[in-house]
PDB file of C-alpha atoms in Angstrom:
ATOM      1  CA  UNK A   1       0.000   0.000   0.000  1.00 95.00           C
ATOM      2  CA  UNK A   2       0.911   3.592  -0.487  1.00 97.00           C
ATOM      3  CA  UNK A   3       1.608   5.468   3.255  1.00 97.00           C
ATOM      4  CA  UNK A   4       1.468   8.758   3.814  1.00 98.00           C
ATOM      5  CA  UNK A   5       2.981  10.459   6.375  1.00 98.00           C
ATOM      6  CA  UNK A   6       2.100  14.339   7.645  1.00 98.00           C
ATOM      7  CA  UNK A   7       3.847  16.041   9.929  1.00 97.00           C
ATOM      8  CA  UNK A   8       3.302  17.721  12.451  1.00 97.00           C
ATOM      9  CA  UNK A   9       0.597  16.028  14.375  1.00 97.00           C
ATOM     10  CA  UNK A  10      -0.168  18.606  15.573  1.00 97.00           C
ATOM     11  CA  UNK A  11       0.011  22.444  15.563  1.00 96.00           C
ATOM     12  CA  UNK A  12      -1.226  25.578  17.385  1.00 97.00           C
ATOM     13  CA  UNK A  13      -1.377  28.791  15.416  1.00 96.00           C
ATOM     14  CA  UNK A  14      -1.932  32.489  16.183  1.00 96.00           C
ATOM     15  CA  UNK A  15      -4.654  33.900  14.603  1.00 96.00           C
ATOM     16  CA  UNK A  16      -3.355  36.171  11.520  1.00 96.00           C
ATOM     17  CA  UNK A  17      -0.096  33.535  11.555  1.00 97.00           C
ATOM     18  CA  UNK A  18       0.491  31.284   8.672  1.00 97.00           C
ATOM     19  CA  UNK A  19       0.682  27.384   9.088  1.00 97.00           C
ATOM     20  CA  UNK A  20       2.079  24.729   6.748  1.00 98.00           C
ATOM     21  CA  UNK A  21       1.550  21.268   6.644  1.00 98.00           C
ATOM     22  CA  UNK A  22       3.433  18.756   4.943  1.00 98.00           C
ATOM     23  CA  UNK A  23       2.522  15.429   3.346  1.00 98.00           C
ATOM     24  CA  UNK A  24       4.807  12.540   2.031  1.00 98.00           C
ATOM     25  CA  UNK A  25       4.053   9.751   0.095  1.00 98.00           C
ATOM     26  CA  UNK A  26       6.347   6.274  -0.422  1.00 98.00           C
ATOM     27  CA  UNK A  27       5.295   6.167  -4.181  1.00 97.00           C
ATOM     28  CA  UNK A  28       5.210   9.236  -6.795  1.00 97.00           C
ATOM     29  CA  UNK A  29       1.205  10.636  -6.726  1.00 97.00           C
ATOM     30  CA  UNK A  30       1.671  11.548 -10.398  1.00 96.00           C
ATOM     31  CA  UNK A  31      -0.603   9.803 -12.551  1.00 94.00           C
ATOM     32  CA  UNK A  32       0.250   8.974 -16.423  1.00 93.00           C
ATOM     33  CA  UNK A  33      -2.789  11.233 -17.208  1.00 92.00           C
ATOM     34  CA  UNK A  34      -0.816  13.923 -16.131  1.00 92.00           C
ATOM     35  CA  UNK A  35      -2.906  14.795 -12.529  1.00 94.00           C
ATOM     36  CA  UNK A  36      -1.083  14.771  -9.727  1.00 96.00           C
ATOM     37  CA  UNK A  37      -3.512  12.685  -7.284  1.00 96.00           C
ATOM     38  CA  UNK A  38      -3.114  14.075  -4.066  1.00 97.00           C
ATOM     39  CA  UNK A  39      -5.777  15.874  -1.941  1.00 98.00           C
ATOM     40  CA  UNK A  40      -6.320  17.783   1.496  1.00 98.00           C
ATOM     41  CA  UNK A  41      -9.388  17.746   3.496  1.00 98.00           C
ATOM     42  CA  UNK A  42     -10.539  19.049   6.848  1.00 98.00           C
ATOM     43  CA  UNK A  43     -12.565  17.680   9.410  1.00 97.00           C
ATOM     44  CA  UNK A  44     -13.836  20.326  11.905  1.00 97.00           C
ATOM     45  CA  UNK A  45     -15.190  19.362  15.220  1.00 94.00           C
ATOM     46  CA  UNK A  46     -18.657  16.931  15.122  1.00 94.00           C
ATOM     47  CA  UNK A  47     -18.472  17.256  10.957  1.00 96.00           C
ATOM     48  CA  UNK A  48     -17.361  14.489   8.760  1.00 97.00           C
ATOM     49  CA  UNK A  49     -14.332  15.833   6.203  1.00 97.00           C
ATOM     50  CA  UNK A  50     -14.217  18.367   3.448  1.00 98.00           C
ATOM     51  CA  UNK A  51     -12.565  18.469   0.764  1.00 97.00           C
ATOM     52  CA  UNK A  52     -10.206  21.687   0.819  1.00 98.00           C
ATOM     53  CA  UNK A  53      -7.615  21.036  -2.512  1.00 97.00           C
ATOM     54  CA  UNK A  54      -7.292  18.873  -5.245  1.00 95.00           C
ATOM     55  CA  UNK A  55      -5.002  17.765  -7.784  1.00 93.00           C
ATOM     56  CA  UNK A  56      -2.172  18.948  -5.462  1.00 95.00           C
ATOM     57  CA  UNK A  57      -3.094  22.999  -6.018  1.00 96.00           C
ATOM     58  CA  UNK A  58      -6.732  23.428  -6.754  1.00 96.00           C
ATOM     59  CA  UNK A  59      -9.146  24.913  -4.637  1.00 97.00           C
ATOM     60  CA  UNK A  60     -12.551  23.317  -4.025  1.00 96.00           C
ATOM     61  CA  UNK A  61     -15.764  25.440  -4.454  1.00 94.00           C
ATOM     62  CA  UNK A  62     -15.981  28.087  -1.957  1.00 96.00           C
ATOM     63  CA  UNK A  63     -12.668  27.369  -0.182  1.00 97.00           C
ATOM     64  CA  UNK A  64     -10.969  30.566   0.873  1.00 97.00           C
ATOM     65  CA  UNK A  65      -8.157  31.830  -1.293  1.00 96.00           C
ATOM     66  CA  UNK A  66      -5.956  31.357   2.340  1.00 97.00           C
ATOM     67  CA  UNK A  67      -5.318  27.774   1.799  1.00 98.00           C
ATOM     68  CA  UNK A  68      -2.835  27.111  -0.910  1.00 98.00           C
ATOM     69  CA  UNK A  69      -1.348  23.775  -1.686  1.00 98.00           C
ATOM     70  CA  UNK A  70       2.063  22.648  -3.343  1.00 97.00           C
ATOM     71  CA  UNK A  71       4.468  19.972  -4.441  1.00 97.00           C
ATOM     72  CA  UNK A  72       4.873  17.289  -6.535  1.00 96.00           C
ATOM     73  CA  UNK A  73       6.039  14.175  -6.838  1.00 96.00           C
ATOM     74  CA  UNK A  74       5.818  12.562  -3.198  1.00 97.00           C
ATOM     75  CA  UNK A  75       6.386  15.337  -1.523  1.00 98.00           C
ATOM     76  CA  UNK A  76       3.412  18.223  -0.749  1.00 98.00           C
ATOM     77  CA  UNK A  77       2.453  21.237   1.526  1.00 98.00           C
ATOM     78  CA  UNK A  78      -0.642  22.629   2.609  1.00 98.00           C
ATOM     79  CA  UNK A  79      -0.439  26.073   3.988  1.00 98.00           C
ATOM     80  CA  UNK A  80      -2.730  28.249   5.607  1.00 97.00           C
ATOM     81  CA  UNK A  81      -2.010  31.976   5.563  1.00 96.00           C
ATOM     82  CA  UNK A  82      -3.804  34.308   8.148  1.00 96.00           C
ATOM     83  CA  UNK A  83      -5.216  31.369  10.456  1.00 97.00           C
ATOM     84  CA  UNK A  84      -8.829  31.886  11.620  1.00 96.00           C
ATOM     85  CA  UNK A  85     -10.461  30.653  14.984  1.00 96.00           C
ATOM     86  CA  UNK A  86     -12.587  28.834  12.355  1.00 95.00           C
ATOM     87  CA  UNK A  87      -9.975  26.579  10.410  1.00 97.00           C
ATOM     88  CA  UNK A  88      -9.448  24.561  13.584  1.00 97.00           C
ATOM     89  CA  UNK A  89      -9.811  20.553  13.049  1.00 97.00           C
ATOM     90  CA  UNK A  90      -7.864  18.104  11.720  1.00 97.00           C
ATOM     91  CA  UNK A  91      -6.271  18.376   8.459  1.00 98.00           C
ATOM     92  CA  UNK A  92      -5.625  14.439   5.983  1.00 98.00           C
ATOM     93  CA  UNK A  93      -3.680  14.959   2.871  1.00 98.00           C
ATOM     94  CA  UNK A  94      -5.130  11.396   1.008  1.00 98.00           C
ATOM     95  CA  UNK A  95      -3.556   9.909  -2.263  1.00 98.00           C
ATOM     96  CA  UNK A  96      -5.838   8.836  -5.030  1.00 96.00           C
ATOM     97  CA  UNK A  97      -3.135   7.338  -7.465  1.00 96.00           C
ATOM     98  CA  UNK A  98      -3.355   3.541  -6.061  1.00 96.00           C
ATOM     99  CA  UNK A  99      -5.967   1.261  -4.506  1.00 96.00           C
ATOM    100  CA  UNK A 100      -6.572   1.531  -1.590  1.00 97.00           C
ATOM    101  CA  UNK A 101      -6.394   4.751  -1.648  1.00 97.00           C
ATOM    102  CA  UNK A 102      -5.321   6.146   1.551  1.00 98.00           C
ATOM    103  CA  UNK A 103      -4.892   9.100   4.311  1.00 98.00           C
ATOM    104  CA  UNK A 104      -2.428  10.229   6.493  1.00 97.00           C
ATOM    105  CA  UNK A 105      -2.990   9.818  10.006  1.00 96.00           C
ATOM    106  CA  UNK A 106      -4.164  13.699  10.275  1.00 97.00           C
ATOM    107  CA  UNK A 107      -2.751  17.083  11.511  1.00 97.00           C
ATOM    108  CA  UNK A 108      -4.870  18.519  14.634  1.00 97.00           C
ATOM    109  CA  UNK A 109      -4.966  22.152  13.607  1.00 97.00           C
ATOM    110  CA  UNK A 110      -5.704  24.670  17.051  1.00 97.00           C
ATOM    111  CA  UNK A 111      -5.779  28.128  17.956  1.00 94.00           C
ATOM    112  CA  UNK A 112      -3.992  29.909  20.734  1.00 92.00           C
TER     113      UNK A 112
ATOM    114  CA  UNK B   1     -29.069  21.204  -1.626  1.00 93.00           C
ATOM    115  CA  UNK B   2     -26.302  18.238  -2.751  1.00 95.00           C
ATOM    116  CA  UNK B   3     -27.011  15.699  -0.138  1.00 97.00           C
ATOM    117  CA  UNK B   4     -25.980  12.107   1.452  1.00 98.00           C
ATOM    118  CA  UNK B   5     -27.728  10.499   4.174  1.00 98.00           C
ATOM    119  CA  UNK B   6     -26.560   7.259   6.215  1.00 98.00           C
ATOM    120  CA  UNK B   7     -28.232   5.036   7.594  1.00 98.00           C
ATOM    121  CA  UNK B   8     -28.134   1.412   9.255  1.00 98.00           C
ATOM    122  CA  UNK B   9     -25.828   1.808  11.851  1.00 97.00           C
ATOM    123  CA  UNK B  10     -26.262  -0.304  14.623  1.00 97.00           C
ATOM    124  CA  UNK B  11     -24.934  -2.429  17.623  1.00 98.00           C
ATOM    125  CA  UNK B  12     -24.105  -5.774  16.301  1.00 98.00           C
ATOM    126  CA  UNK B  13     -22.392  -8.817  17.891  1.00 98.00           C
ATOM    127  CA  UNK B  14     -19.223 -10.420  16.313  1.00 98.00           C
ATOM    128  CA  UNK B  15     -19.905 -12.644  13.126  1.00 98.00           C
ATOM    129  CA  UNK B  16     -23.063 -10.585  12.433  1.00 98.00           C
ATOM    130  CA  UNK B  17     -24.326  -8.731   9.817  1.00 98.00           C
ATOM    131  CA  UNK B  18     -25.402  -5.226   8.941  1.00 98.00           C
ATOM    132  CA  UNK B  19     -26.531  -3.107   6.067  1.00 98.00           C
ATOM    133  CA  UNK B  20     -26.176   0.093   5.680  1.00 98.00           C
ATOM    134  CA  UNK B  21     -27.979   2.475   3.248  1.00 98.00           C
ATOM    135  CA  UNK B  22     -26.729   6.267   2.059  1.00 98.00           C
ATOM    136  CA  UNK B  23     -29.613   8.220   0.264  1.00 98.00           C
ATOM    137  CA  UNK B  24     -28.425  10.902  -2.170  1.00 98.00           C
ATOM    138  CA  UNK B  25     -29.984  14.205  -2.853  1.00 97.00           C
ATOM    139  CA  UNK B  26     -29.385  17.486  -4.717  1.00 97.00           C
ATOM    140  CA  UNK B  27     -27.606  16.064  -8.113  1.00 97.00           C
ATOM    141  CA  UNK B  28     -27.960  13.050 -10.427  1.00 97.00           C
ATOM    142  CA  UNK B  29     -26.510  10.229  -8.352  1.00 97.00           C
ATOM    143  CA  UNK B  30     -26.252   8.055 -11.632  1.00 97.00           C
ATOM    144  CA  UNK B  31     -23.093  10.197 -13.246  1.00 96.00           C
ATOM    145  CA  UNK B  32     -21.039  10.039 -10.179  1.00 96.00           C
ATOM    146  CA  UNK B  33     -18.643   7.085  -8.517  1.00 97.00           C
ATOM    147  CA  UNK B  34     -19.066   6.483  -5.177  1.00 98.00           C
ATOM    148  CA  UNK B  35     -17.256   5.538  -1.905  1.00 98.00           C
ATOM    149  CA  UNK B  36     -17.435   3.853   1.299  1.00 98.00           C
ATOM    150  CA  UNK B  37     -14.953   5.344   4.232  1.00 98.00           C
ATOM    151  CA  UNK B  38     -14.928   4.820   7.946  1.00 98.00           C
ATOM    152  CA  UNK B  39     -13.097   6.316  10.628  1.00 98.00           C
ATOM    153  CA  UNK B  40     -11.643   5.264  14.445  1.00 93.00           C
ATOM    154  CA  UNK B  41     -10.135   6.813  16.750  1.00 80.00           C
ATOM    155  CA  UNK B  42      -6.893   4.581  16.425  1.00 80.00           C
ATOM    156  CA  UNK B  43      -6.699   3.754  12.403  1.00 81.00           C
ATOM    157  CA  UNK B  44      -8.124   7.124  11.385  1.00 91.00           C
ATOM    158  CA  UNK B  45      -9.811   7.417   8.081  1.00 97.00           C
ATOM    159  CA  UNK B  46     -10.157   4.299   5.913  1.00 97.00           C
ATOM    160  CA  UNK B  47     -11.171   4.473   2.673  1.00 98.00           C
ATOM    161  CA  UNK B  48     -13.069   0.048   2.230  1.00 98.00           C
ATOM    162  CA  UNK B  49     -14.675   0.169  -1.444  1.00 98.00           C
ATOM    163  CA  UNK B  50     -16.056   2.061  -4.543  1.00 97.00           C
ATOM    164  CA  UNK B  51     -18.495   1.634  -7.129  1.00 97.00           C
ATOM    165  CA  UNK B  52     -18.244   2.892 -10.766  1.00 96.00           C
ATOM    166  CA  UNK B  53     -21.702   4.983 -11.803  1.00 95.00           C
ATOM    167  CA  UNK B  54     -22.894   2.155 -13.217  1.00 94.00           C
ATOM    168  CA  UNK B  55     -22.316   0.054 -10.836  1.00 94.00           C
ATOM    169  CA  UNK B  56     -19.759  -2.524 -13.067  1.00 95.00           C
ATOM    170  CA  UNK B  57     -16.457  -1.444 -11.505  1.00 96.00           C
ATOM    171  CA  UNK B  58     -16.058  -2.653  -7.999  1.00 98.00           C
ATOM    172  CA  UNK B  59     -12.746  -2.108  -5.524  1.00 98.00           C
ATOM    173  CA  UNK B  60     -12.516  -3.435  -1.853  1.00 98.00           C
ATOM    174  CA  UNK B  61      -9.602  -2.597   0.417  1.00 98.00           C
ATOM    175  CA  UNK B  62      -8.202  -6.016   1.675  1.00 97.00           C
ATOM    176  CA  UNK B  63      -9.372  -5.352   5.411  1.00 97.00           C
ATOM    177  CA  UNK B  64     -12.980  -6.207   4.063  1.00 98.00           C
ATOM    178  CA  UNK B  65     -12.664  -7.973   0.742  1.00 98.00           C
ATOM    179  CA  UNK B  66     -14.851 -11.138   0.539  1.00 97.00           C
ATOM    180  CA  UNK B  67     -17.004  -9.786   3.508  1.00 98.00           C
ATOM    181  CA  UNK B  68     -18.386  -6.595   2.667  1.00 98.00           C
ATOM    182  CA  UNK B  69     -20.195  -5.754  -0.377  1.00 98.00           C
ATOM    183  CA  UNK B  70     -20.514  -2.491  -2.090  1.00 98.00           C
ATOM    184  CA  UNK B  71     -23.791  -1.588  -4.093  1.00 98.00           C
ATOM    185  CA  UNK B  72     -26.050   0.688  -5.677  1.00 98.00           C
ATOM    186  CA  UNK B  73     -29.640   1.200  -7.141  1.00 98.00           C
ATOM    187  CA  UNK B  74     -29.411   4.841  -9.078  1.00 98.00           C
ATOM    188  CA  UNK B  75     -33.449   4.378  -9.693  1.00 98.00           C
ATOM    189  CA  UNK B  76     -33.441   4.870  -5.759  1.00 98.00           C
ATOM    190  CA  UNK B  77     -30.641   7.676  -5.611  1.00 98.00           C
ATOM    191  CA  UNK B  78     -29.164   4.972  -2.871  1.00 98.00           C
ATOM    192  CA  UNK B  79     -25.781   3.910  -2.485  1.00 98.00           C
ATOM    193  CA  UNK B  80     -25.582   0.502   0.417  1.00 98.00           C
ATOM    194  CA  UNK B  81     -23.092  -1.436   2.410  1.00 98.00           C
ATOM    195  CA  UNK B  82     -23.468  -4.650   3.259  1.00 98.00           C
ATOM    196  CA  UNK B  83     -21.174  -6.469   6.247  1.00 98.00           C
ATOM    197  CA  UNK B  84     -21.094  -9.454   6.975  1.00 98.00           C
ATOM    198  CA  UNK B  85     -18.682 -11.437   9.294  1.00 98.00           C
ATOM    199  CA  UNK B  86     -18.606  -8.285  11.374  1.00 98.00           C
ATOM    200  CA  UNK B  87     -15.244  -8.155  13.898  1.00 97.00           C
ATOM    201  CA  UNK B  88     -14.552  -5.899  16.532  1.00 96.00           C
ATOM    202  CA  UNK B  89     -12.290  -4.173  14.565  1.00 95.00           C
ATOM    203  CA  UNK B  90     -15.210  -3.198  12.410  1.00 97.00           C
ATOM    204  CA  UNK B  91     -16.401  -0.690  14.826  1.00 97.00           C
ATOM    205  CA  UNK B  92     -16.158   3.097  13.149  1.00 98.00           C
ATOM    206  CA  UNK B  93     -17.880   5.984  11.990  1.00 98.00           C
ATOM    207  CA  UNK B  94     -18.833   4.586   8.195  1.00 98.00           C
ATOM    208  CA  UNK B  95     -19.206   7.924   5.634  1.00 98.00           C
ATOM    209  CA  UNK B  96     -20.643   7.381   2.418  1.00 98.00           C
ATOM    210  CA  UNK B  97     -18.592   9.802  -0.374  1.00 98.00           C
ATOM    211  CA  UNK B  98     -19.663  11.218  -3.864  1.00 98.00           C
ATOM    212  CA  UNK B  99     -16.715  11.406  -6.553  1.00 96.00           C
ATOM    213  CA  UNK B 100     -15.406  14.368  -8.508  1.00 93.00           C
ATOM    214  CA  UNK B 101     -15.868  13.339 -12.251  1.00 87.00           C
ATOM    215  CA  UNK B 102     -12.379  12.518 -12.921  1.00 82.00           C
ATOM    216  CA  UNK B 103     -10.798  12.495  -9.984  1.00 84.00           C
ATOM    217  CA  UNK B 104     -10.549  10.283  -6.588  1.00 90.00           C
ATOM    218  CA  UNK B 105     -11.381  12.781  -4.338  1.00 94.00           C
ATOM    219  CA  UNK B 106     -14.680  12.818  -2.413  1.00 97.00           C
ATOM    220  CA  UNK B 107     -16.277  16.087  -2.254  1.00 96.00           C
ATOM    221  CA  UNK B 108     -19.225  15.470  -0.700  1.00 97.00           C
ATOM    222  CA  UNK B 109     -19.750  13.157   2.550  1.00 98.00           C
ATOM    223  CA  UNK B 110     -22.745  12.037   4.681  1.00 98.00           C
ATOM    224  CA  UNK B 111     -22.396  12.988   8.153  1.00 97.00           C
ATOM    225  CA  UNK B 112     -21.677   9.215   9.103  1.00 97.00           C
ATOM    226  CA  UNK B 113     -23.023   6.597  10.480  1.00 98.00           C
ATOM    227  CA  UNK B 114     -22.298   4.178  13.901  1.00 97.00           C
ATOM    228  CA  UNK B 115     -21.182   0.969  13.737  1.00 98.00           C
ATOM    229  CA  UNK B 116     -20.404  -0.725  16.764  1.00 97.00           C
ATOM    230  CA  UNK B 117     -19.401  -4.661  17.040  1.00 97.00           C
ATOM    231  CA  UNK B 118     -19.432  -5.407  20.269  1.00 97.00           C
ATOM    232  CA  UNK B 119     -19.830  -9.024  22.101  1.00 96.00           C
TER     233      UNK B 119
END
């Protein structure tokens, strides 16, 4: 199976602060279509997850212009400029490229 | 509004069986794929199976191949799990998951539904 691995676990922002997270995969998430199959989703508190980015950079519908996501390869960031009291949860980066498809055990995002 | 709805979750004893149902709303539930993922607290999320729109592609993650079985009816809009041979190990938060055309991500979940096995 493919693993991927965030780090941290864990984080606790300022509001206004930036954060990064950072995702790595064991086997390259770029599929022969071209795509690059890696996504980030957020699970706030009592709510099942939500898909934030995908395709590595692309923003879903109606997800602020704050979170940006990079990389390539096996190797990707999610970062969060100007933190909010409401972007607290937990953030999974998931690859899509090979069954099963998987998540990363999660990045608990609070604010101080 | 786009729309999925568990159901079926229930307490259940080890070896037993359970279906559960997701009921879609809000956009035509024929054109999309769809998923089955579940959550614990220790193994996090775990994506188990997916079903083409159609219904002729099937995938199981090996952790329930041969005892769960992924289905759909897209005259009902319905999406449904069943589990059989039910373990301990079973017990999660189970999230049905629509598709992005083209893509493997799931961009919209059902709020989830209980599963416990429990002796």
């Amino acid at each position: 199976d493919t693993v991927v691995t965030q780090t941290p676990l864990s984080l606790s922002v300022t509001p206004g602060q930036s954060a990064s997270i950072s995702c790595k995969s064991t086997r390259s998430l770029l599929h022969s279509s071209g795509k690059t199959l890696l996504y980030w989703y957020l699970q706030k508190p009592g709510q099942p997850p939500q898909l934030l980015i995908y395709g590595v950079s692309n923003r879903f519908s109606g997800v602020p212009d704050r979170f940006s996501g990079s990389g390539s390869g096996t190797d990707f960031t999610l970062k969060i400029s100007r933190v909010e009291t409401d972007d607290v949860g937990i953030y999974y980066c998931m690859q899509g490229i090979q069954l099963p498809w998987t998540f990363g055990q999660g990045t608990r995002v609070e604010i101080k | 509004q786009v729309q999925l709805v568990e159901s079926g979750g229930d307490l259940v004893k080890p070896g037993g069986s359970l279906r559960l149902s997701c009921t879609a709303s809000g956009f035509t539930f024929s054109d999309y794929y769809m998923s089955w993922i579940r959550q614990t607290p220790g193994k996090g999320l775990e994506w188990l199976s997916h079903i083409s729109d159609g219904g002729s592609a099937i995938y199981y993650a090996d952790s329930v191949k041969g005892r769960f079985t992924i289905s759909r009816d897209n005259a009902k809009n319905s999406l449904y799990l069943q589990m059989n041979s039910l373990r301990v190990e079973d017990t999660a938060v189970f999230y049905c998951a629509k598709h992005i055309i083209g893509e493997t991500a799931f961009d919209i979940w059902g709020q989830g539904t209980m599963v416990t096995v429990s002796p």
